[in-house]
Short mmCIF file of C-alpha atoms and ligand atoms in Angstrom, two decimals:
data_model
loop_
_atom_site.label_atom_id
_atom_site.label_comp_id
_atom_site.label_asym_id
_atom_site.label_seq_id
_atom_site.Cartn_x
_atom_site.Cartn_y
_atom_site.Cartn_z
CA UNK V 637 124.15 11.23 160.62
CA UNK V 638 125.35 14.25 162.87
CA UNK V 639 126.66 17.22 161.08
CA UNK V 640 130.08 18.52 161.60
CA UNK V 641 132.69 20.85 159.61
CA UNK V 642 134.47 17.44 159.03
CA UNK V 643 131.26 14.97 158.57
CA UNK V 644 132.00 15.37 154.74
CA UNK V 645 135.13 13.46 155.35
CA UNK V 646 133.31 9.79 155.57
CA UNK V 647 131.35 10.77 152.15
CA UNK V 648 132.68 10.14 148.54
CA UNK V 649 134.61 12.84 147.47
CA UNK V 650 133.88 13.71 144.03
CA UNK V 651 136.81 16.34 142.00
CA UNK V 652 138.87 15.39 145.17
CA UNK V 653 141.94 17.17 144.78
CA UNK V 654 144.78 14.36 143.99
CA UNK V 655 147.03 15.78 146.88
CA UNK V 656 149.96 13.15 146.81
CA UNK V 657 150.82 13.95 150.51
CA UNK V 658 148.38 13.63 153.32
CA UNK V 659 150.82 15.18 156.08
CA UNK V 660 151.84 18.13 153.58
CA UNK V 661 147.51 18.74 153.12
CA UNK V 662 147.35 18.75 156.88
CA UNK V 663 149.84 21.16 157.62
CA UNK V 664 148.52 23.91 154.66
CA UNK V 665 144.59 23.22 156.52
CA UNK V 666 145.90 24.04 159.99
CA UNK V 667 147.82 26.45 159.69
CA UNK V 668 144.18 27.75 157.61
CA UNK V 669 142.17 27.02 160.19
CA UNK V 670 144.53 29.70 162.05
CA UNK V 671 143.87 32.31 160.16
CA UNK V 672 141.46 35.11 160.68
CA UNK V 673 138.14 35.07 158.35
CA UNK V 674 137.60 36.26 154.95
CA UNK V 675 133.79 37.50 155.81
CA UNK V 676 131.87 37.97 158.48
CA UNK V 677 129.02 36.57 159.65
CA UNK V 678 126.76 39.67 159.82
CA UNK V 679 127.60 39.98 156.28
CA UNK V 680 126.46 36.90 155.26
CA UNK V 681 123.34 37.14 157.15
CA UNK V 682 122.87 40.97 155.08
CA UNK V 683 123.01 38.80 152.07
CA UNK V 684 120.55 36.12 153.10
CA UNK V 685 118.27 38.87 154.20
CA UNK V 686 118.77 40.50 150.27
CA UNK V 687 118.49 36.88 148.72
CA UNK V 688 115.19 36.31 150.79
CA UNK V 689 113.74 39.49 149.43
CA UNK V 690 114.94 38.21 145.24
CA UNK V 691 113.63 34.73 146.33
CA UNK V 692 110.56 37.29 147.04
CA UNK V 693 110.62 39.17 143.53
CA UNK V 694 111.83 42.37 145.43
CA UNK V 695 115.39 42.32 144.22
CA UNK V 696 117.43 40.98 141.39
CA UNK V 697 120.58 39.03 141.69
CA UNK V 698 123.51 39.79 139.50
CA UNK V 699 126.35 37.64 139.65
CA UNK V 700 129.55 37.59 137.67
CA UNK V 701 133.19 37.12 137.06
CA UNK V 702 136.04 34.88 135.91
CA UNK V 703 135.41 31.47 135.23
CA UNK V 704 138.76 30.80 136.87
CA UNK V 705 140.65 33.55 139.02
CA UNK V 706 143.78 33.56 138.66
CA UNK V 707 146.85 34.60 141.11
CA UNK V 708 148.26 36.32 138.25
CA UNK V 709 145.52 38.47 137.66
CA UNK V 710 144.82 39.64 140.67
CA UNK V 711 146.18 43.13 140.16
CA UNK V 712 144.83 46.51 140.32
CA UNK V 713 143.11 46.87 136.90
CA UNK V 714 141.44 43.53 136.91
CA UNK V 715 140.19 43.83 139.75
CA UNK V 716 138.39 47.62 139.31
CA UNK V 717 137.50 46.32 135.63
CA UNK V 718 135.67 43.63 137.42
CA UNK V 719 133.72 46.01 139.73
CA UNK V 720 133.17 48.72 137.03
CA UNK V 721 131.36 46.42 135.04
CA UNK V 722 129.40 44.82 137.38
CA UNK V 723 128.55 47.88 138.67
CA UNK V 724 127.40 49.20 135.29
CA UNK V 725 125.52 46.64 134.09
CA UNK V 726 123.10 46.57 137.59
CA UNK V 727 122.52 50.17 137.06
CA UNK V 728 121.55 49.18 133.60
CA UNK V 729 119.26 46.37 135.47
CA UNK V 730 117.79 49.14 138.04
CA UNK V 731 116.38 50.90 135.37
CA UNK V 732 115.45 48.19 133.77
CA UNK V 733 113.36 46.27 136.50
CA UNK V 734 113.24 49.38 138.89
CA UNK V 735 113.98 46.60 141.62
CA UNK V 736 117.24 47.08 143.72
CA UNK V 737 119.97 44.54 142.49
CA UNK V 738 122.17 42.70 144.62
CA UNK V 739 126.11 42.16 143.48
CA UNK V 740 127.82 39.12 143.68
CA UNK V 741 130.84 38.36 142.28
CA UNK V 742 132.91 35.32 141.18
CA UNK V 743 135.71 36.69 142.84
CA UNK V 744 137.81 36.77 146.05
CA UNK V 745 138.45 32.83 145.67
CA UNK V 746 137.13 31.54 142.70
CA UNK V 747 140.41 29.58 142.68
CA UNK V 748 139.02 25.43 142.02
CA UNK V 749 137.70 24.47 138.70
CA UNK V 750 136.02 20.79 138.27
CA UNK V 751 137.78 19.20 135.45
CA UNK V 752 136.60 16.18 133.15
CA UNK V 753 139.19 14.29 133.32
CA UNK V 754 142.45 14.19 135.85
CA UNK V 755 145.06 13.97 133.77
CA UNK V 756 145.56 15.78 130.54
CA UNK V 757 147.96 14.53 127.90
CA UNK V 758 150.11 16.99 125.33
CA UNK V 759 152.56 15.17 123.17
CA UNK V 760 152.82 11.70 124.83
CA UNK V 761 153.08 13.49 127.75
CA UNK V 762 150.68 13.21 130.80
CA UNK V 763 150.36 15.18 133.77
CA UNK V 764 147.27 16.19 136.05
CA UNK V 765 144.90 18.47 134.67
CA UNK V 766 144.99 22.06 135.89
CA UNK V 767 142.54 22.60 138.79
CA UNK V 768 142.64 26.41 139.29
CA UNK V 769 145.22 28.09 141.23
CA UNK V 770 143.91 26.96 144.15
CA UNK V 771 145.60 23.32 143.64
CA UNK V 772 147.90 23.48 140.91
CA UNK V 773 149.35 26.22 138.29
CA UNK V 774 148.20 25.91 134.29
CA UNK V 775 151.64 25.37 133.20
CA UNK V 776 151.96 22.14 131.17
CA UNK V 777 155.41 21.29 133.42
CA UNK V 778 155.29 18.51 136.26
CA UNK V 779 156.48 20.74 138.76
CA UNK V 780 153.29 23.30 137.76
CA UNK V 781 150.62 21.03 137.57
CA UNK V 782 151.54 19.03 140.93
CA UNK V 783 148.68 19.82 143.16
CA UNK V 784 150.40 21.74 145.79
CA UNK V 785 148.20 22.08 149.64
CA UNK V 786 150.62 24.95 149.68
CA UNK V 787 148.59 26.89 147.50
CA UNK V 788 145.96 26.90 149.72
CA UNK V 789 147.54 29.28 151.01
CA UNK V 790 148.46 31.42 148.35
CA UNK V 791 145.07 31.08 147.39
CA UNK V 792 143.45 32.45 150.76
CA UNK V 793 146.45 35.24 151.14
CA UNK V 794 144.64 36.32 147.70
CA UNK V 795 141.34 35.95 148.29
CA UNK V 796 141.98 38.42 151.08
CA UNK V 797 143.81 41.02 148.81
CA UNK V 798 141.41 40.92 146.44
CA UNK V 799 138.46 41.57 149.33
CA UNK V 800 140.79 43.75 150.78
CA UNK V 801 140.73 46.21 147.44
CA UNK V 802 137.62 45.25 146.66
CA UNK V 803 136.74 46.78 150.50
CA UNK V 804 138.74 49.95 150.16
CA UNK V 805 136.88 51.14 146.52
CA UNK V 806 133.54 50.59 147.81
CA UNK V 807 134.65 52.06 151.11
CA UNK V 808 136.36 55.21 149.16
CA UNK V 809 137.65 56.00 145.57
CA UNK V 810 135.27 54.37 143.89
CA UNK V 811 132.83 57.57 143.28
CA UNK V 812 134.51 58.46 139.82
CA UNK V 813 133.65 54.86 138.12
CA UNK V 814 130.34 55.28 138.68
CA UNK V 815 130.01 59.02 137.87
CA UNK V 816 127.73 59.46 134.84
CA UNK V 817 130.87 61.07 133.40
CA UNK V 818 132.92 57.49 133.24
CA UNK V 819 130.08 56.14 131.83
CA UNK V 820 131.94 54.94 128.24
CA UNK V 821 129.32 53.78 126.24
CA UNK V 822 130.84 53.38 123.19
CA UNK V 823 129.25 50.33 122.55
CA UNK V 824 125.96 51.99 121.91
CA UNK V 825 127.46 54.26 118.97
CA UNK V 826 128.31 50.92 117.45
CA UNK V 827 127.27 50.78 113.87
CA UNK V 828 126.40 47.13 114.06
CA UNK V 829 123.29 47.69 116.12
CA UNK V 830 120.01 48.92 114.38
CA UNK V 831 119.00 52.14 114.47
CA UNK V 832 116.01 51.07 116.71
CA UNK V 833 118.19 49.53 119.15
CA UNK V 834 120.76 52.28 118.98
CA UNK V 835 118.03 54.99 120.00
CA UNK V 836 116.78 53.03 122.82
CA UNK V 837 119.86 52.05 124.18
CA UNK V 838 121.05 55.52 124.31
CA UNK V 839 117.83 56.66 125.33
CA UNK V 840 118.40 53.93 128.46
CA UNK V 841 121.64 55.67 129.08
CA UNK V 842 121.25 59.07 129.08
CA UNK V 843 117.87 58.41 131.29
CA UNK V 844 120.13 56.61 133.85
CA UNK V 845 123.27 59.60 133.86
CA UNK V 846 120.24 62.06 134.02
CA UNK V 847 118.89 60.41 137.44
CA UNK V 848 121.74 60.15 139.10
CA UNK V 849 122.58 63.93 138.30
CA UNK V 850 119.02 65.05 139.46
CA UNK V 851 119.69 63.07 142.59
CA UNK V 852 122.55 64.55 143.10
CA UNK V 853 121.32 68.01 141.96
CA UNK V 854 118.61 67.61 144.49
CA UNK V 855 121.00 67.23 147.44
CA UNK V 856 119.49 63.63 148.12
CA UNK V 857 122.90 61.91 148.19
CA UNK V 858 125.90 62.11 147.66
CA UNK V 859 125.89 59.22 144.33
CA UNK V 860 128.35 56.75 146.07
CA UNK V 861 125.92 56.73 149.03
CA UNK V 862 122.99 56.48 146.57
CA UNK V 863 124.50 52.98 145.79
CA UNK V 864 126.37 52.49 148.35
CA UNK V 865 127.51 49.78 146.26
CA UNK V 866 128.19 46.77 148.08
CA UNK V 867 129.78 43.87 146.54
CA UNK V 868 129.41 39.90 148.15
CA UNK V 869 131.28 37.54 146.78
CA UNK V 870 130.87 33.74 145.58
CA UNK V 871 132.83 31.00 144.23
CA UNK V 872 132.41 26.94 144.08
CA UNK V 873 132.78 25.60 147.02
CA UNK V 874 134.34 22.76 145.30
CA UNK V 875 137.79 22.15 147.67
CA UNK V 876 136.40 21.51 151.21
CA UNK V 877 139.80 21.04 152.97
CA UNK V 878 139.93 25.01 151.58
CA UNK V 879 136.13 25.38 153.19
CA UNK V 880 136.18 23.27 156.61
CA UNK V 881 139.32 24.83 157.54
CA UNK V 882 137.30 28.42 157.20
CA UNK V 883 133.98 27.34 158.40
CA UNK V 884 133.35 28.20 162.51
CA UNK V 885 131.21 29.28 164.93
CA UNK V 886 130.90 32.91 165.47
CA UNK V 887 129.87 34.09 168.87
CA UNK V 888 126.15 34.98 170.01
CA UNK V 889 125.12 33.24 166.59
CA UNK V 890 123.96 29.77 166.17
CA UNK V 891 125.58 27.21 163.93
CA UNK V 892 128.77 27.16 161.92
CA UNK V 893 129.22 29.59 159.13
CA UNK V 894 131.52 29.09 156.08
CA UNK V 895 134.09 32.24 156.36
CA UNK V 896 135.62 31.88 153.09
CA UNK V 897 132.97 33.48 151.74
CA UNK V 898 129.31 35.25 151.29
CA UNK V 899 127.42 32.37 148.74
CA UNK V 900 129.53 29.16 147.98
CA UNK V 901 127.81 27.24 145.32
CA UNK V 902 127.72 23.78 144.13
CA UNK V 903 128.87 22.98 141.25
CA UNK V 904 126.79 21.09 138.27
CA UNK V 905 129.61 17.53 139.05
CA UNK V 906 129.87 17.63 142.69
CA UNK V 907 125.90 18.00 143.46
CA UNK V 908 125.88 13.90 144.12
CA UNK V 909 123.24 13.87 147.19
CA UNK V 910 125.33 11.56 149.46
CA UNK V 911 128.11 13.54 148.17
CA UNK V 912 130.58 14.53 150.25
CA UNK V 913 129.88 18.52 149.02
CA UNK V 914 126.04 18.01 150.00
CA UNK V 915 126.99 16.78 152.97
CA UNK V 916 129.11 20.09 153.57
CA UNK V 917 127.21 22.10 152.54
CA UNK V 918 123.92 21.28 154.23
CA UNK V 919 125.46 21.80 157.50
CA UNK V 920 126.50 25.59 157.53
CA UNK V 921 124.32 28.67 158.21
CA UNK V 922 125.19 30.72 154.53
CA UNK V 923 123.05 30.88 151.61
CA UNK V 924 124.06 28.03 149.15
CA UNK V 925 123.27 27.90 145.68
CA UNK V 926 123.64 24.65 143.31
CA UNK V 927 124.27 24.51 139.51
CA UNK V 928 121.61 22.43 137.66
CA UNK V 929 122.11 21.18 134.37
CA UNK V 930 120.85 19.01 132.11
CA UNK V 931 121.60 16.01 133.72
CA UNK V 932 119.77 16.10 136.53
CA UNK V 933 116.25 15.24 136.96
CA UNK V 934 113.61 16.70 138.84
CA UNK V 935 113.30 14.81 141.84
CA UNK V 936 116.67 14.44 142.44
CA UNK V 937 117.10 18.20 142.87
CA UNK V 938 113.89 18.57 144.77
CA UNK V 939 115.66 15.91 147.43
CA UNK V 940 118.55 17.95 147.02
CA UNK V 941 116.80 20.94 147.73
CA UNK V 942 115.50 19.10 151.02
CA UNK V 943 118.56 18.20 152.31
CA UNK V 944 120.57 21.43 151.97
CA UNK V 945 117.00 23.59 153.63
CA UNK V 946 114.78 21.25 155.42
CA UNK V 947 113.57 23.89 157.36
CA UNK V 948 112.38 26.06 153.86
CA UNK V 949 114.40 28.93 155.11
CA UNK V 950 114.14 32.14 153.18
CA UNK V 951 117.27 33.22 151.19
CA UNK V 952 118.71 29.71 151.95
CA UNK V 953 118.92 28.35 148.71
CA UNK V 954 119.57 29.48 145.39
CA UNK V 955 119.41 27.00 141.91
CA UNK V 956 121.38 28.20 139.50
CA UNK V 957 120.19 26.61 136.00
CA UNK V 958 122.06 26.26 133.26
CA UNK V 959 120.44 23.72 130.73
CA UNK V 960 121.66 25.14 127.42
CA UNK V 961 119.57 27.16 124.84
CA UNK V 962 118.89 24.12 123.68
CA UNK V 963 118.01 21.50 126.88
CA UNK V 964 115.94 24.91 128.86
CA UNK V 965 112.67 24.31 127.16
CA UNK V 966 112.63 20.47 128.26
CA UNK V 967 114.53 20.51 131.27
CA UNK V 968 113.05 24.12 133.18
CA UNK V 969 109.43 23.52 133.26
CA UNK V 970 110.12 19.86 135.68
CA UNK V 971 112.41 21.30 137.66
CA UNK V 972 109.78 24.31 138.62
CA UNK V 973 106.93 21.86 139.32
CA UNK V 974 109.11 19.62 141.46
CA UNK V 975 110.10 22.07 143.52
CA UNK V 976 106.68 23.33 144.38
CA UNK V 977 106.15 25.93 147.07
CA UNK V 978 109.82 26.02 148.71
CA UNK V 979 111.41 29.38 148.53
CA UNK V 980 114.28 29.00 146.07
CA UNK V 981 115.99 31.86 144.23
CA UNK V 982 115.92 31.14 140.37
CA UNK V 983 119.28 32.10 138.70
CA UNK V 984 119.80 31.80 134.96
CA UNK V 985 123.78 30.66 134.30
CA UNK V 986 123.02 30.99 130.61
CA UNK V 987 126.93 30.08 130.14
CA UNK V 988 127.52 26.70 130.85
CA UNK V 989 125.22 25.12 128.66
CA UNK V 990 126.24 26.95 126.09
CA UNK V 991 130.19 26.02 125.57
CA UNK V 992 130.95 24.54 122.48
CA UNK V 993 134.66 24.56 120.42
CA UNK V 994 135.04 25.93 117.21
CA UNK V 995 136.21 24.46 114.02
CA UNK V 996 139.63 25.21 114.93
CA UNK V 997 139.16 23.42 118.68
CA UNK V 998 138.94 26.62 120.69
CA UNK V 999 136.26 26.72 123.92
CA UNK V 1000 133.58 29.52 123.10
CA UNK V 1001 129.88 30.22 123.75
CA UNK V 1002 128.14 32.72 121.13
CA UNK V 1003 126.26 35.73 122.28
CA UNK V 1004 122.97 34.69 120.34
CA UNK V 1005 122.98 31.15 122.71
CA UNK V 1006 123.44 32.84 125.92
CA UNK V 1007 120.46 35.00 124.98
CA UNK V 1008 118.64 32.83 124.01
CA UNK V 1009 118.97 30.63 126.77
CA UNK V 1010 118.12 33.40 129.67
CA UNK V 1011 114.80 35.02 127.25
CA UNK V 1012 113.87 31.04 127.27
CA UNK V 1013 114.17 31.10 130.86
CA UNK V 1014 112.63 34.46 131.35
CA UNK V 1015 109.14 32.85 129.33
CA UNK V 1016 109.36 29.33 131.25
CA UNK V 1017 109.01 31.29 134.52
CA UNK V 1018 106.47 34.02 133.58
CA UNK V 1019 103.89 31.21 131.82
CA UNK V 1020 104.33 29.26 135.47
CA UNK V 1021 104.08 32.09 137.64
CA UNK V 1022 108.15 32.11 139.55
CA UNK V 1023 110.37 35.24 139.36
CA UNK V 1024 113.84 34.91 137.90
CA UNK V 1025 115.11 36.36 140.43
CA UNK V 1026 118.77 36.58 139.18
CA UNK V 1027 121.76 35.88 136.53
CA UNK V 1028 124.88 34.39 136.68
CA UNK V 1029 128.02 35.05 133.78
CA UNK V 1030 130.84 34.46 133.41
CA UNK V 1031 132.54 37.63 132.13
CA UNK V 1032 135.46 39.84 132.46
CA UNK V 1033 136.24 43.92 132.33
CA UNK V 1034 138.59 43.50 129.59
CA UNK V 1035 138.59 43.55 126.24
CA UNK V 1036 139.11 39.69 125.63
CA UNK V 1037 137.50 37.70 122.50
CA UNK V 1038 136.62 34.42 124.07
CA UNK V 1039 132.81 34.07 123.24
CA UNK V 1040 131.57 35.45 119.83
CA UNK V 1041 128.57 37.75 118.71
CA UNK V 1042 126.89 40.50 120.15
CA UNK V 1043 126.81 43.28 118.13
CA UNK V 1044 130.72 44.07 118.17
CA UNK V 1045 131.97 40.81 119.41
CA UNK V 1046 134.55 39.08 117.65
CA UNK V 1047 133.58 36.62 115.20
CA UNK V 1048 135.40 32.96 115.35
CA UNK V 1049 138.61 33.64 112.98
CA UNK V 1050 139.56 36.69 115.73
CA UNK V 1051 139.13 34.67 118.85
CA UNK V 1052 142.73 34.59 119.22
CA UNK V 1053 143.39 38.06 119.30
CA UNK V 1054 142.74 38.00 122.86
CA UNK V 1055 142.01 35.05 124.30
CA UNK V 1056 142.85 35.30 128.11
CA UNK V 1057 140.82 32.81 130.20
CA UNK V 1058 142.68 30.17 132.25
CA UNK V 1059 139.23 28.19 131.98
CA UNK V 1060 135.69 28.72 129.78
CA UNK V 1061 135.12 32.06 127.65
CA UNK V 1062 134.07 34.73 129.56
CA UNK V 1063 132.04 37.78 127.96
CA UNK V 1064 133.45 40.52 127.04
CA UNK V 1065 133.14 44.32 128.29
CA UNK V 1066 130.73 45.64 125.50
CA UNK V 1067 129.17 42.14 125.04
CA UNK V 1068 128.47 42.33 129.23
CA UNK V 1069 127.08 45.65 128.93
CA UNK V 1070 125.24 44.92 125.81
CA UNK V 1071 123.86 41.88 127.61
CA UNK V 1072 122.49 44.22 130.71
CA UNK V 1073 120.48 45.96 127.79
CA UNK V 1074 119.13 43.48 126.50
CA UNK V 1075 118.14 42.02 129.68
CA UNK V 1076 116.66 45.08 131.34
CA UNK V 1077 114.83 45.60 128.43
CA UNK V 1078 112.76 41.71 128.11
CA UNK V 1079 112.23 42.47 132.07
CA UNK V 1080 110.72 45.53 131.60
CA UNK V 1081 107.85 44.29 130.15
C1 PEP X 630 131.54 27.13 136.66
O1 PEP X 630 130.67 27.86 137.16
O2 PEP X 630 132.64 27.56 136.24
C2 PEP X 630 131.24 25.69 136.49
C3 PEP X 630 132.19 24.76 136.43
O3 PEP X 630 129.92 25.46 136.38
P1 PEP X 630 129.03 24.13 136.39
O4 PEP X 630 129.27 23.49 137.74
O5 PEP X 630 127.66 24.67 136.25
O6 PEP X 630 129.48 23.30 135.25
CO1 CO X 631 133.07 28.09 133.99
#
């Protein structure tokens, strides 16, 4: 079958938005398709380019941010908090893996979440499930949850505020948040970490503010062009009205690119390979990655694999596993040999295999399971000779108590202190940071 933006169309749609009106859906996707771009396409092909050279074991991907963005939170201080710890934990990963790290985050769109089931029911009560912003809002009122092509829209207008701010920081003001100065490492004078750990983790971090002052010092740069930290940005490509409406040809390039953003992924439910998001997703000239889980075997992601980058294309394809701390030792080690040779970019998602609810019902992951999960991964891939080449989280600037552990994190009685997430539990700030330690230290070695 050809290819075309709308060839997904005549495939099963799986998560398909339940739009009740087809002519209110066709007005919110052209009046999309009007609309300027959210990226470029030289931008995207600077990422592939950086993806090709992690797929390479020359860089290291970091990715991270909400599970589910929200139109509420996209304000000022989420927004830097998002960047400031991103940006902090690479430099922790720099000096870690002395490799360059490439930023992506789960931002500027991360608007449609995949739900179990379609409907949710509260008190004899059903209405559809909430679907991210991007559909529907999380209010449990009929008016709220009725997925809305309208916020397509509101979701795009956004996504391009968000990039917008996210633009003008790197472009600018953001100097100061990287400034060994701002660097507020109060997790490391935290009393529940062993002395051992405590002296190495400072250690880490004065090392790191020293370098960048000697740099500086030295006249080599200015530090915001030392880093001249560029963000990209991700998020499942799991509406395609949202995605075809934003995916076009570019001139003096070949193909179609998908404008919405840098690296849409698949997500772990809609990675079906006559699927109507294969079919998508195959067709388009950005880097794609796909969320494996436990559930799929071997050979169907290696066909997977062939259908999104027959040609083997470097920085084409990224798999993002995420088989649990438990399912990573049985699941890993097939998926490596059947993809052989091809040039795929390994990213641990130690998150999503992970979620469990507590006792009390709540949705958490503990810090010792994520862990655990990526240092699994980490061995699986050094005994059969691939590179991790990158991590994904879910994780937030704030000071939420959604997952539990780490060496200050909340234990499960004070996860509603601050429980903010409109979807899974994100990490919080010290339990990101403390992560990056962690990390950069098992890589060093
Ligand atoms: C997600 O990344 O929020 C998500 C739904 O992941 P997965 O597709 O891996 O379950
Ligand atoms: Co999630």
């Amino acid at each position: 079958m050809t290819w075309s933006p709308s060839s997904w169309r005549e495939k099963l749609y799986a998560q398909a938005p339940p739009y009740e009106s087809p002519d209110e859906l066709r007005v919110a996707e052209q009046r999309l398709a009007a609309l300027p771009p959210l990226v470029t396409s030289w931008e995207i092909e600077r990422l592939r380019g950086l993806l090709a050279e992690a797929q390479a074991g020359r860089r290291f991907v970091l990715m991270g941010g909400d599970c589910a963005e929200t139109i509420a939170e996209c304000s000022s201080a989420a927004i830097a908090a998002k960047l400031k710890i991103l940006l902090q934990m690479s430099m922790v990963l720099v000096h870690g893996l002395q490799r360059p790290i490439v930023r992506v985050g789960r931002f500027a769109g991360q608007y449609a979440k995949p739900r179990s089931r379609v409907t949710e029911c509260r008190d004899g009560v059903e209405l559809p499930s909430y679907f991210g912003d991007l559909v529907n809002r999380i209010e449990f009122d009929p008016e709220a949850r009725r997925p809305n092509p309208s916020h397509l829209l509101t979701g795009y207008q956004h996504a391009a505020l968000t990039l917008n701010f996210i633009r003008a920081l790197v472009e600018g003001g953001f100097a100061d948040l990287h400034h060994p100065r701002q660097w507020d490492l109060s997790f490391v004078r935290n009393a529940a970490l062993r002395p051992q750990q405590r002296e190495e983790y400072e250690r880490m971090s004065q090392n790191l503010a020293d370098g960048l002052k000697l740099m500086e010092a030295l006249g080599e740069a200015r530090i915001e062009e030392l880093s001249r930290v560029d963000f990209y940005t991700s998020h499942e490509g799991l509406n395609l009205y949202y995605e075809a409406a934003l995916t076009r040809r570019v001139p003096r390039r070949e193909g179609y690119y998908d404008l919405t953003t840098h690296l849409p992924w698949i997500g772990d439910r809609t990675r079906q390979l006559d699927g109507a998001h294969a079919e998508f997703f195959r067709g388009i000239q950005n880097p794609v990655g796909i969320k494996v889980g436990p559930g799929a075997t071997p050979g169907e992601v290696a066909e997977l694999a062939e259908r999104i980058d027959p040609k083997r294309q470097p920085g084409r394809l990224m798999l993002i596993t995420r088989l649990g701390a438990q399912g990573v030792g049985e699941h890993l080690p097939g998926l490596i040999e059947a993809l052989g040779d091809r040039p795929v970019l390994w990213v641990c998602d130690p998150m999503h295999g992970n979620t469990r609810k507590t006792g009390g019902g709540v949705k958490t992951r503990s810090f010792g399971d994520i862990l655990t999960e990526l240092e699994r991964t980490i061995d699986i891939h050094e005994e059969r000779g691939t590179w991790l080449g990158g991590v994904h989280f879910e994780l937030t600037g704030e000071d939420v108590t959604e997952c539990v552990g780490g060496s200050g994190g909340p234990t499960e009685a004070e996860l509603g202190r601050n429980y903010a997430s409109a979807c899974d539990p994100r990490l919080n700030y010290q339990q990101s940071l403390e992560l990056a330690f962690v990390l950069a230290r098992r890589l060093r070695r």
